[in-house]
CSV table of C-alpha atoms in Angstrom, one decimal:
chain,number,residue,atom,x,y,z
A,1,MET,CA,-67.2,-34.7,49.3
A,2,THR,CA,-69.5,-31.8,48.6
A,3,HIS,CA,-67.0,-29.2,49.5
A,4,ARG,CA,-64.5,-30.8,47.2
A,5,LEU,CA,-67.1,-31.3,44.4
A,6,ALA,CA,-68.3,-27.8,44.2
A,7,PRO,CA,-64.9,-26.3,43.4
A,8,SER,CA,-64.4,-29.0,40.8
A,9,LEU,CA,-67.6,-28.0,39.1
A,10,LEU,CA,-66.4,-24.4,39.2
A,11,VAL,CA,-63.1,-25.3,37.7
A,12,LEU,CA,-64.8,-27.2,34.9
A,13,ALA,CA,-67.1,-24.2,34.3
A,14,SER,CA,-64.2,-21.8,34.2
A,15,LEU,CA,-62.4,-23.9,31.6
A,16,GLY,CA,-65.6,-23.9,29.6
A,17,LEU,CA,-65.9,-20.1,29.9
A,18,SER,CA,-62.4,-19.6,28.6
A,19,GLY,CA,-63.6,-20.6,25.1
A,20,CYS,CA,-66.9,-18.7,25.3
A,21,ALA,CA,-67.9,-16.4,22.5
A,22,ALA,CA,-68.9,-12.8,23.3
A,23,PHE,CA,-71.3,-10.5,21.4
A,24,SER,CA,-69.6,-8.4,18.8
A,25,PRO,CA,-70.2,-4.7,18.5
A,26,ASP,CA,-71.8,-5.0,15.0
A,27,SER,CA,-73.5,-8.4,15.3
A,28,GLY,CA,-71.2,-10.0,12.7
A,29,MET,CA,-71.9,-7.3,10.1
A,30,ASN,CA,-68.2,-6.8,9.4
A,31,ALA,CA,-68.0,-9.9,7.3
A,32,VAL,CA,-71.1,-8.9,5.4
A,33,SER,CA,-69.8,-5.4,4.7
A,34,GLU,CA,-66.4,-6.7,3.6
A,35,LEU,CA,-67.9,-9.2,1.2
A,36,THR,CA,-70.4,-6.8,-0.2
A,37,SER,CA,-67.8,-4.1,-0.8
A,38,GLN,CA,-65.6,-6.6,-2.6
A,39,THR,CA,-68.2,-8.0,-4.9
A,40,ILE,CA,-70.6,-5.1,-5.8
A,41,LYS,CA,-68.7,-2.1,-4.3
A,42,LYS,CA,-71.6,-0.9,-2.2
A,43,ASP,CA,-72.2,0.1,1.4
A,44,VAL,CA,-74.5,-1.8,3.8
A,45,ALA,CA,-75.9,-0.7,7.1
A,46,PHE,CA,-77.6,-2.5,10.0
A,47,VAL,CA,-79.9,0.1,11.4
A,48,ARG,CA,-80.5,-0.4,15.2
A,49,THR,CA,-80.6,3.1,16.6
A,50,ALA,CA,-82.5,6.3,15.9
A,51,GLU,CA,-79.2,8.0,15.0
A,52,GLY,CA,-78.5,5.3,12.5
A,53,ALA,CA,-82.0,5.5,11.0
A,54,GLY,CA,-81.6,9.3,10.6
A,55,ALA,CA,-78.2,8.9,8.8
A,56,VAL,CA,-79.7,6.4,6.4
A,57,ASP,CA,-82.7,8.6,5.7
A,58,ALA,CA,-80.4,11.6,4.9
A,59,ARG,CA,-78.2,9.5,2.6
A,60,VAL,CA,-81.3,8.1,0.8
A,61,ARG,CA,-82.8,11.6,0.3
A,62,GLN,CA,-79.4,12.8,-1.1
A,63,LEU,CA,-79.3,9.9,-3.6
A,64,LEU,CA,-83.0,10.4,-4.6
A,65,SER,CA,-82.3,14.1,-5.4
A,66,ARG,CA,-80.9,13.3,-8.8
A,67,THR,CA,-81.8,11.0,-11.7
A,68,LEU,CA,-81.2,7.4,-10.6
A,69,SER,CA,-78.6,5.3,-12.2
A,70,VAL,CA,-78.6,1.5,-11.7
A,71,GLU,CA,-75.8,1.8,-9.1
A,72,THR,CA,-77.6,4.5,-7.2
A,73,ALA,CA,-80.8,2.4,-7.1
A,74,VAL,CA,-78.9,-0.6,-5.8
A,75,GLN,CA,-77.3,1.6,-3.1
A,76,ILE,CA,-80.6,3.0,-1.9
A,77,ALA,CA,-82.1,-0.5,-1.7
A,78,LEU,CA,-79.2,-1.8,0.4
A,79,LEU,CA,-79.6,1.0,2.8
A,80,ASN,CA,-83.4,1.3,2.9
A,81,ASN,CA,-84.9,-2.1,2.2
A,82,LYS,CA,-86.6,-3.4,5.4
A,83,GLY,CA,-86.6,-7.0,4.3
A,84,LEU,CA,-82.8,-6.8,4.1
A,85,GLN,CA,-82.8,-5.3,7.6
A,86,ALA,CA,-84.8,-8.3,8.7
A,87,ALA,CA,-82.1,-10.6,7.3
A,88,TYR,CA,-79.6,-8.7,9.3
A,89,ASN,CA,-81.8,-9.2,12.4
A,90,GLU,CA,-81.6,-13.0,11.7
A,91,LEU,CA,-77.8,-12.6,11.7
A,92,ALA,CA,-78.0,-11.0,15.1
A,93,LEU,CA,-80.1,-13.8,16.3
A,94,ALA,CA,-77.6,-16.3,15.0
A,95,GLU,CA,-75.0,-14.6,17.1
A,96,THR,CA,-77.1,-15.1,20.2
A,97,ASP,CA,-77.1,-18.9,19.3
A,98,LEU,CA,-73.3,-18.8,19.0
A,99,VAL,CA,-72.9,-17.2,22.4
A,100,GLU,CA,-75.5,-19.6,23.9
A,101,GLN,CA,-73.8,-22.7,22.5
A,102,SER,CA,-70.4,-21.4,23.8
A,103,LEU,CA,-71.6,-21.2,27.4
A,104,PRO,CA,-71.3,-24.1,29.8
A,105,PRO,CA,-74.5,-25.5,31.2
A,106,ASN,CA,-75.6,-23.8,34.4
A,107,PRO,CA,-75.3,-26.0,37.5
A,108,VAL,CA,-78.6,-26.9,39.2
A,109,PHE,CA,-78.9,-26.3,43.0
A,110,SER,CA,-81.7,-27.9,44.9
A,111,VAL,CA,-82.8,-27.8,48.6
A,112,SER,CA,-85.3,-30.1,50.1
A,113,ARG,CA,-86.7,-30.3,53.7
A,114,ILE,CA,-88.6,-33.2,55.3
A,115,SER,CA,-89.9,-33.1,58.8
A,116,GLY,CA,-92.2,-35.2,61.0
A,117,ASN,CA,-92.6,-36.4,64.6
A,118,GLY,CA,-90.1,-33.7,65.7
A,119,ALA,CA,-87.4,-34.9,63.3
A,120,SER,CA,-86.3,-32.9,60.2
A,121,GLU,CA,-84.0,-33.5,57.3
A,122,ILE,CA,-82.5,-30.9,55.0
A,123,GLU,CA,-80.8,-32.0,51.8
A,124,ARG,CA,-78.8,-29.8,49.4
A,125,GLN,CA,-77.6,-30.8,45.9
A,126,VAL,CA,-75.4,-29.2,43.2
A,127,VAL,CA,-75.8,-31.0,39.9
A,128,GLY,CA,-73.5,-30.4,36.9
A,129,ASP,CA,-73.7,-31.9,33.4
A,130,ILE,CA,-70.2,-33.3,33.0
A,131,LEU,CA,-70.8,-34.5,29.4
A,132,ALA,CA,-72.0,-31.1,28.3
A,133,LEU,CA,-68.9,-29.5,29.9
A,134,ALA,CA,-66.6,-32.0,28.2
A,135,SER,CA,-68.1,-31.5,24.8
A,136,LEU,CA,-68.2,-27.7,25.1
A,137,PRO,CA,-65.2,-26.9,22.9
A,138,PHE,CA,-66.6,-29.1,20.1
A,139,ARG,CA,-70.0,-27.6,20.4
A,140,SER,CA,-68.6,-24.1,20.4
A,141,GLU,CA,-66.5,-24.8,17.3
A,142,ILE,CA,-69.6,-26.1,15.5
A,143,ALA,CA,-71.6,-23.0,16.6
A,144,ARG,CA,-68.9,-20.7,15.1
A,145,ASP,CA,-69.2,-22.5,11.8
A,146,ARG,CA,-73.0,-22.0,12.0
A,147,PHE,CA,-72.5,-18.3,12.7
A,148,ARG,CA,-70.2,-18.0,9.7
A,149,GLN,CA,-72.9,-19.6,7.7
A,150,ALA,CA,-75.4,-17.0,9.0
A,151,GLN,CA,-73.0,-14.3,7.9
A,152,LEU,CA,-72.8,-15.8,4.4
A,153,ARG,CA,-76.6,-16.1,4.3
A,154,ALA,CA,-76.9,-12.4,5.1
A,155,SER,CA,-74.4,-11.6,2.4
A,156,LEU,CA,-76.4,-13.8,0.0
A,157,ALA,CA,-79.6,-11.9,0.8
A,158,THR,CA,-77.7,-8.6,0.2
A,159,LEU,CA,-76.5,-9.8,-3.2
A,160,ARG,CA,-79.9,-11.2,-4.1
A,161,LEU,CA,-81.5,-7.8,-3.4
A,162,ALA,CA,-78.9,-6.0,-5.5
A,163,ALA,CA,-79.5,-8.4,-8.4
A,164,ASP,CA,-83.3,-8.0,-8.2
A,165,VAL,CA,-82.9,-4.2,-8.2
A,166,ARG,CA,-80.6,-4.3,-11.3
A,167,ARG,CA,-83.1,-6.4,-13.2
A,168,VAL,CA,-86.1,-4.3,-12.3
A,169,TYR,CA,-84.2,-1.1,-13.0
A,170,TRP,CA,-83.4,-2.1,-16.5
A,171,ARG,CA,-87.0,-3.2,-17.1
A,172,ALA,CA,-88.3,0.2,-15.8
A,173,VAL,CA,-85.8,2.2,-17.9
A,174,GLY,CA,-86.4,0.1,-21.0
A,175,GLY,CA,-90.2,0.5,-20.4
A,176,ASN,CA,-89.7,4.3,-20.3
A,177,GLU,CA,-87.9,4.2,-23.7
A,178,MET,CA,-90.6,2.0,-25.2
A,179,VAL,CA,-93.3,4.3,-23.9
A,180,ALA,CA,-91.6,7.3,-25.5
A,181,LEU,CA,-91.2,5.5,-28.8
A,182,LEU,CA,-94.8,4.3,-28.9
A,183,THR,CA,-96.1,7.7,-27.8
A,184,ASP,CA,-94.5,9.3,-31.0
A,185,ALA,CA,-95.8,6.3,-33.1
A,186,LYS,CA,-99.3,6.8,-31.8
A,187,ALA,CA,-99.3,10.5,-32.7
A,188,THR,CA,-98.1,9.6,-36.2
A,189,ALA,CA,-100.6,6.7,-36.5
A,190,GLU,CA,-103.5,9.0,-35.4
A,191,SER,CA,-102.6,11.6,-38.0
A,192,THR,CA,-102.5,9.0,-40.8
A,193,ALA,CA,-105.7,7.4,-39.6
A,194,GLN,CA,-107.4,10.8,-39.8
A,195,LEU,CA,-105.9,11.4,-43.2
A,196,ALA,CA,-107.2,8.0,-44.3
A,197,VAL,CA,-110.7,8.9,-43.2
A,198,LYS,CA,-110.7,12.1,-45.2
A,199,LEU,CA,-109.3,10.4,-48.2
A,200,GLY,CA,-111.9,7.7,-47.9
A,201,GLU,CA,-114.6,10.3,-47.9
A,202,THR,CA,-113.3,11.7,-51.2
A,203,GLY,CA,-113.0,8.2,-52.6
A,204,SER,CA,-109.2,8.5,-53.0
A,205,ILE,CA,-108.5,5.2,-51.2
A,206,ASN,CA,-110.5,2.1,-50.8
A,207,LYS,CA,-111.9,0.6,-47.6
A,208,LEU,CA,-109.0,-1.9,-47.3
A,209,ASP,CA,-106.3,0.7,-47.2
A,210,GLN,CA,-108.5,2.8,-44.9
A,211,ALA,CA,-109.0,-0.1,-42.5
A,212,ARG,CA,-105.2,-0.8,-42.5
A,213,GLU,CA,-104.5,2.6,-41.3
A,214,GLN,CA,-107.2,2.5,-38.7
A,215,VAL,CA,-106.1,-0.9,-37.3
A,216,PHE,CA,-102.5,0.3,-37.1
A,217,TYR,CA,-103.6,3.2,-35.0
A,218,ALA,CA,-105.7,0.9,-32.8
A,219,GLU,CA,-102.9,-1.6,-32.3
A,220,THR,CA,-100.4,1.2,-31.6
A,221,THR,CA,-102.8,2.6,-29.0
A,222,ALA,CA,-103.1,-0.8,-27.3
A,223,ASP,CA,-99.3,-1.4,-27.4
A,224,LEU,CA,-98.8,2.0,-25.8
A,225,ALA,CA,-101.2,1.2,-23.0
A,226,THR,CA,-99.5,-2.1,-22.4
A,227,ALA,CA,-96.1,-0.5,-22.4
A,228,ARG,CA,-97.2,2.2,-19.9
A,229,GLN,CA,-98.6,-0.5,-17.6
A,230,THR,CA,-95.4,-2.5,-17.8
A,231,ALA,CA,-93.2,0.5,-17.1
A,232,THR,CA,-95.5,1.6,-14.2
A,233,SER,CA,-95.4,-1.9,-12.7
A,234,ALA,CA,-91.6,-2.0,-13.0
A,235,ARG,CA,-91.3,1.4,-11.4
A,236,GLU,CA,-93.6,0.3,-8.5
A,237,LYS,CA,-91.5,-2.8,-8.0
A,238,LEU,CA,-88.3,-0.8,-8.0
A,239,ALA,CA,-89.8,1.5,-5.4
A,240,ARG,CA,-90.7,-1.5,-3.2
A,241,LEU,CA,-87.2,-2.9,-3.5
A,242,MET,CA,-85.7,0.5,-2.6
A,243,GLY,CA,-88.0,0.5,0.4
A,244,LEU,CA,-89.6,3.9,-0.5
A,245,TRP,CA,-92.8,5.1,1.1
A,246,ASP,CA,-95.4,7.1,-0.8
A,247,GLY,CA,-93.3,10.2,-0.8
A,248,GLY,CA,-90.5,8.5,-2.6
A,249,LEU,CA,-92.4,7.5,-5.7
A,250,ASP,CA,-91.4,10.7,-7.4
A,251,PHE,CA,-87.9,9.5,-8.1
A,252,ARG,CA,-86.5,10.2,-11.5
A,253,LEU,CA,-85.4,7.5,-14.0
A,254,PRO,CA,-83.7,8.0,-17.3
A,255,ASN,CA,-85.9,8.1,-20.4
A,256,GLN,CA,-83.8,5.7,-22.3
A,257,LEU,CA,-81.3,2.9,-21.9
A,258,PRO,CA,-77.6,3.7,-22.0
A,259,PRO,CA,-75.6,2.9,-25.1
A,260,LEU,CA,-73.9,-0.5,-25.4
A,261,PRO,CA,-70.3,-0.7,-24.1
A,262,ARG,CA,-67.6,-0.5,-26.8
A,263,ARG,CA,-66.7,-4.1,-26.4
A,264,PRO,CA,-68.0,-7.1,-24.3
A,265,GLN,CA,-66.2,-8.4,-21.3
A,266,ALA,CA,-63.8,-11.3,-21.9
A,267,LEU,CA,-64.1,-13.8,-19.0
A,268,PRO,CA,-62.0,-16.9,-19.9
A,269,SER,CA,-62.0,-18.1,-16.3
A,270,ILE,CA,-65.6,-17.5,-15.4
A,271,GLU,CA,-66.2,-21.1,-14.3
A,272,ALA,CA,-63.3,-21.0,-11.9
A,273,ASP,CA,-64.3,-17.6,-10.6
A,274,ALA,CA,-67.9,-18.7,-10.0
A,275,VAL,CA,-66.8,-21.8,-8.1
A,276,ALA,CA,-64.4,-19.7,-6.0
A,277,HIS,CA,-66.7,-16.8,-5.3
A,278,ARG,CA,-70.3,-18.1,-5.2
A,279,ILE,CA,-71.7,-17.5,-1.7
A,280,ASP,CA,-74.1,-20.4,-1.9
A,281,LEU,CA,-71.2,-22.7,-2.5
A,282,GLN,CA,-69.3,-21.2,0.5
A,283,ILE,CA,-72.4,-21.9,2.6
A,284,ALA,CA,-72.6,-25.5,1.5
A,285,ARG,CA,-68.9,-26.0,2.2
A,286,LEU,CA,-69.3,-24.7,5.7
A,287,GLU,CA,-72.4,-26.9,6.1
A,288,LEU,CA,-70.3,-29.9,5.2
A,289,THR,CA,-67.6,-28.9,7.6
A,290,ALA,CA,-70.0,-28.5,10.5
A,291,LEU,CA,-71.6,-31.8,9.7
A,292,ALA,CA,-68.3,-33.5,9.7
A,293,LYS,CA,-67.5,-32.1,13.2
A,294,SER,CA,-71.0,-33.1,14.3
A,295,LEU,CA,-70.4,-36.7,13.1
A,296,ASN,CA,-67.2,-36.9,15.0
A,297,LEU,CA,-68.9,-35.6,18.2
A,298,THR,CA,-71.8,-38.1,17.7
A,299,GLU,CA,-69.3,-41.0,17.4
A,300,ALA,CA,-67.5,-39.9,20.5
A,301,THR,CA,-70.6,-39.8,22.6
A,302,ARG,CA,-72.5,-42.7,21.0
A,303,PHE,CA,-72.4,-44.9,24.1
A,304,VAL,CA,-72.8,-42.2,26.8
A,305,THR,CA,-75.4,-39.5,26.2
A,306,LEU,CA,-76.2,-38.7,29.8
A,307,LEU,CA,-73.6,-38.0,32.5
A,308,ASP,CA,-74.7,-35.9,35.5
A,309,LEU,CA,-72.7,-35.5,38.7
A,310,ALA,CA,-74.3,-34.3,41.8
A,311,GLY,CA,-72.8,-33.3,45.1
A,312,ILE,CA,-75.1,-34.0,48.1
A,313,SER,CA,-75.1,-32.5,51.6
A,314,ARG,CA,-77.7,-33.8,54.0
A,315,ARG,CA,-78.3,-32.5,57.6
A,316,THR,CA,-80.6,-34.6,59.9
A,317,ARG,CA,-82.0,-33.5,63.3
A,318,ASP,CA,-83.5,-36.1,65.6
A,319,PRO,CA,-85.1,-35.0,68.9
A,320,GLU,CA,-83.8,-38.2,70.5
A,321,GLY,CA,-80.3,-37.8,69.4
A,322,ALA,CA,-77.7,-35.3,68.3
A,323,PRO,CA,-77.9,-33.8,64.8
A,324,PHE,CA,-75.6,-35.3,62.2
A,325,ARG,CA,-74.5,-34.3,58.7
A,326,GLU,CA,-74.0,-36.6,55.7
A,327,ARG,CA,-72.1,-35.8,52.5
A,328,GLY,CA,-71.8,-37.7,49.2
A,329,PHE,CA,-72.3,-37.6,45.5
A,330,ASP,CA,-74.6,-39.0,42.9
A,331,VAL,CA,-73.8,-40.0,39.3
A,332,GLN,CA,-76.4,-40.6,36.6
A,333,PHE,CA,-75.6,-42.1,33.2
A,334,GLN,CA,-77.4,-44.0,30.6
A,335,ILE,CA,-76.7,-47.7,30.1
A,336,PRO,CA,-76.6,-48.4,26.3
A,337,ILE,CA,-78.5,-51.7,26.5
A,338,PHE,CA,-81.1,-51.2,23.7
A,339,ASP,CA,-79.6,-48.3,21.8
A,340,GLY,CA,-75.8,-48.2,21.5
A,341,GLY,CA,-75.9,-45.0,19.6
A,342,GLU,CA,-75.9,-46.7,16.2
A,343,VAL,CA,-79.1,-44.9,15.1
A,344,ARG,CA,-77.6,-41.4,15.8
A,345,VAL,CA,-74.3,-42.3,14.2
A,346,ARG,CA,-76.1,-43.6,11.1
A,347,GLN,CA,-78.3,-40.5,10.9
A,348,ALA,CA,-75.3,-38.2,11.2
A,349,ALA,CA,-73.4,-40.2,8.5
A,350,GLU,CA,-76.3,-40.2,6.1
A,351,THR,CA,-76.9,-36.5,6.6
A,352,TYR,CA,-73.2,-35.8,5.9
A,353,ASN,CA,-73.4,-37.8,2.7
A,354,PHE,CA,-76.6,-35.9,1.8
A,355,ALA,CA,-74.8,-32.6,2.2
A,356,PHE,CA,-71.8,-33.8,0.3
A,357,ASN,CA,-73.9,-34.9,-2.7
A,358,ARG,CA,-75.8,-31.6,-2.6
A,359,LEU,CA,-72.5,-29.7,-2.6
A,360,THR,CA,-71.2,-31.6,-5.5
A,361,GLU,CA,-74.5,-31.1,-7.4
A,362,ARG,CA,-74.4,-27.4,-6.7
A,363,ALA,CA,-70.8,-27.1,-7.9
A,364,VAL,CA,-71.7,-28.7,-11.2
A,365,ASN,CA,-74.7,-26.4,-11.5
A,366,VAL,CA,-72.7,-23.4,-10.7
A,367,ARG,CA,-70.2,-24.1,-13.5
A,368,SER,CA,-73.0,-24.7,-16.0
A,369,GLU,CA,-74.8,-21.5,-14.9
A,370,ALA,CA,-71.7,-19.5,-15.3
A,371,ARG,CA,-71.1,-20.8,-18.8
A,372,ASP,CA,-74.7,-20.3,-19.8
A,373,ALA,CA,-74.8,-16.8,-18.4
A,374,TYR,CA,-71.7,-15.8,-20.3
A,375,ARG,CA,-73.1,-17.2,-23.5
A,376,VAL,CA,-76.4,-15.3,-23.0
A,377,TYR,CA,-74.4,-12.2,-22.3
A,378,ARG,CA,-72.3,-12.5,-25.4
A,379,SER,CA,-75.2,-13.3,-27.7
A,380,GLY,CA,-77.2,-10.5,-26.1
A,381,TYR,CA,-74.4,-8.1,-26.9
A,382,ASP,CA,-74.0,-9.4,-30.4
A,383,ILE,CA,-77.7,-9.1,-31.1
A,384,ALA,CA,-78.0,-5.6,-29.7
A,385,SER,CA,-74.9,-4.5,-31.5
A,386,HIS,CA,-76.3,-6.0,-34.7
A,387,TYR,CA,-79.3,-3.8,-34.3
A,388,GLN,CA,-77.2,-0.8,-33.6
A,389,ARG,CA,-74.6,-1.3,-36.4
A,390,GLU,CA,-76.7,-2.8,-39.1
A,391,ILE,CA,-80.5,-2.7,-38.8
A,392,ILE,CA,-81.1,0.8,-37.5
A,393,PRO,CA,-78.6,2.5,-39.9
A,394,LEU,CA,-80.2,0.6,-42.8
A,395,ARG,CA,-83.7,1.5,-41.7
A,396,LYS,CA,-82.5,5.2,-41.5
A,397,ILE,CA,-81.3,5.0,-45.1
A,398,ILE,CA,-84.5,3.4,-46.3
A,399,THR,CA,-86.6,6.1,-44.5
A,400,GLU,CA,-84.5,8.9,-46.1
A,401,GLU,CA,-84.8,7.3,-49.6
A,402,MET,CA,-88.5,6.8,-49.2
A,403,GLN,CA,-88.9,10.5,-48.2
A,404,LEU,CA,-86.9,11.6,-51.3
A,405,ARG,CA,-89.1,9.4,-53.6
A,406,PHE,CA,-92.2,10.7,-51.9
A,407,SER,CA,-91.0,14.3,-52.5
A,408,SER,CA,-90.5,13.5,-56.2
A,409,MET,CA,-93.9,11.8,-56.3
A,410,GLN,CA,-92.4,8.4,-57.1
A,411,VAL,CA,-94.2,6.7,-54.2
A,412,ASP,CA,-97.5,7.6,-52.5
A,413,ILE,CA,-98.1,8.4,-48.9
A,414,PHE,CA,-99.2,4.9,-48.0
A,415,ALA,CA,-95.9,3.4,-49.2
A,416,LEU,CA,-94.1,5.9,-46.9
A,417,LEU,CA,-96.4,4.9,-44.0
A,418,THR,CA,-95.8,1.2,-44.6
A,419,GLU,CA,-92.1,1.8,-44.3
A,420,ALA,CA,-92.7,3.9,-41.1
A,421,ARG,CA,-94.4,0.9,-39.6
A,422,GLN,CA,-91.5,-1.4,-40.5
A,423,ARG,CA,-89.0,1.1,-39.0
A,424,LEU,CA,-91.1,1.2,-35.8
A,425,ALA,CA,-90.8,-2.5,-35.5
A,426,SER,CA,-87.1,-2.3,-35.9
A,427,LEU,CA,-86.8,0.4,-33.3
A,428,ARG,CA,-88.8,-1.7,-30.9
A,429,GLY,CA,-86.6,-4.7,-31.5
A,430,ALA,CA,-83.5,-2.6,-30.9
A,431,ILE,CA,-84.9,-1.4,-27.5
A,432,ASP,CA,-85.8,-4.9,-26.5
A,433,ALA,CA,-82.4,-6.2,-27.6
A,434,ARG,CA,-80.5,-3.6,-25.5
A,435,GLN,CA,-82.8,-4.2,-22.5
A,436,ARG,CA,-82.1,-8.0,-22.8
A,437,PHE,CA,-78.4,-7.3,-22.9
A,438,PHE,CA,-78.3,-5.3,-19.7
A,439,LEU,CA,-80.5,-7.9,-18.0
A,440,ALA,CA,-78.0,-10.5,-19.2
A,441,GLN,CA,-75.1,-8.4,-17.8
A,442,SER,CA,-76.8,-8.4,-14.4
A,443,ASP,CA,-77.4,-12.1,-14.6
A,444,LEU,CA,-73.7,-12.6,-15.5
A,445,GLN,CA,-72.6,-10.8,-12.3
A,446,THR,CA,-75.1,-12.9,-10.3
A,447,ALA,CA,-73.8,-16.2,-11.8
A,448,VAL,CA,-70.3,-15.3,-10.6
A,449,ASN,CA,-71.0,-13.9,-7.2
A,450,GLY,CA,-74.3,-15.4,-6.3
A,451,GLY,CA,-77.6,-13.8,-5.4
A,452,GLY,CA,-79.9,-15.5,-7.9
A,453,ALA,CA,-83.2,-17.2,-7.0
A,454,PRO,CA,-82.6,-20.3,-4.9
A,455,ALA,CA,-82.8,-23.5,-6.8
A,456,ASP,CA,-85.8,-25.8,-6.5
A,457,GLY,CA,-85.4,-28.3,-3.8
A,458,ASP,CA,-82.5,-26.5,-2.3
A,459,ASN,CA,-82.9,-27.5,1.3
A,460,SER,CA,-80.2,-26.4,3.6
A,461,THR,CA,-79.3,-29.2,6.0
A,462,THR,CA,-79.1,-28.2,9.7
A,463,LEU,CA,-77.0,-29.7,12.4
A,464,ALA,CA,-80.1,-30.9,14.3
A,465,ALA,CA,-80.9,-33.1,11.3
A,466,ALA,CA,-77.6,-34.9,11.8
A,467,ALA,CA,-77.3,-35.1,15.6
A,468,PRO,CA,-77.9,-32.8,18.6
A,469,ALA,CA,-75.1,-30.3,19.0
A,470,ASP,CA,-74.4,-31.4,22.5
A,471,GLY,CA,-73.8,-35.0,21.6
A,472,GLY,CA,-77.3,-36.2,22.3
A,473,HIS,CA,-78.0,-35.0,25.8
């Protein structure tokens, strides 16, 4: 029986091995690279060798040698951010789980020897988990779905980093433009404050007007200090996201935001695009598929969760008789007297329903987020364009007319300075409006492709929460 059983176990094992997964050359990064290149048109790299690290360093140095655009900053971050590399390490670990779940269980071989009073007994056993072998194709298919989820999670981490870099980049560049504007304003305010002091000494202006000029200079100085700190912090955060060490902090950023595009994007199908392309929705769909397969596996193995088959060979030597050999087998299985598997089936069904409701909720939220992101984008464009077409040109006309009237002595210096303060407020509003537009543009791309901050309470359901992947053994 043992000689017949051992080949049978080998046959079952070979059938299981026929569906086994093998390690891929790139640890599943091909899917991440394809999705990233399609959505944000950028390269990604999983650095695992010294040669790969050297190539990445050379590429990063080349990109840092010129003034950074937003696309260049994103590319550097995708190549050089160590947190993203850690996410790719998690993908490689997920592939090891795939391979492990695709392998049949190893048979257990045991040898025991008992002797006494001149007699001895040697017993050998080969034990195989028949239930695990029978359910191997189902477990392997579920593991492949899990690995696809891991690939999507790595892609989501990539898009999230790109979105973070874009937002921080626009804040840093907008901060630079604000600092330049306030630096000029401070110099003007300082000159007028000094003039007010001299005029006050001669009695040409009263204390109220003198105090107004002094407080304007003081407030402009405080605003400049705040703007410098904001710009510096944004620059530091950008350096962190790009994974730069101390030597990389001398990268160059533009001194001002780019001009607005000639016209805003028209996205009539943005809701459908978001539902079709959002990676978090794709992850949730795969989660639901894996849970459905797990539920079927749980129902199929609800009554039998333990089925071990052992081949036994026993050799006994007795000093008073001739040695003899015994062969047989041993079968172990659970008797579903108290637990007929209803608990596990109920757990799997409720976990599936939980994931289904989460997916539906997320789809509703994705459509709403896409609509809202586009409305914010369009209103941001309209506001920034209003500053550019209406407010700033009108402020320029007012400034020129005030200078003409000052030259003809129709207005005094303080009226001119009052208008200069109002023009400064308009210029600051224009910079802020353009910055908010480019931030809204980044958020719009995130709303369609994914990569935003995870929603509160967004707990991904795992297969273990539904039922053990091997049917409960």
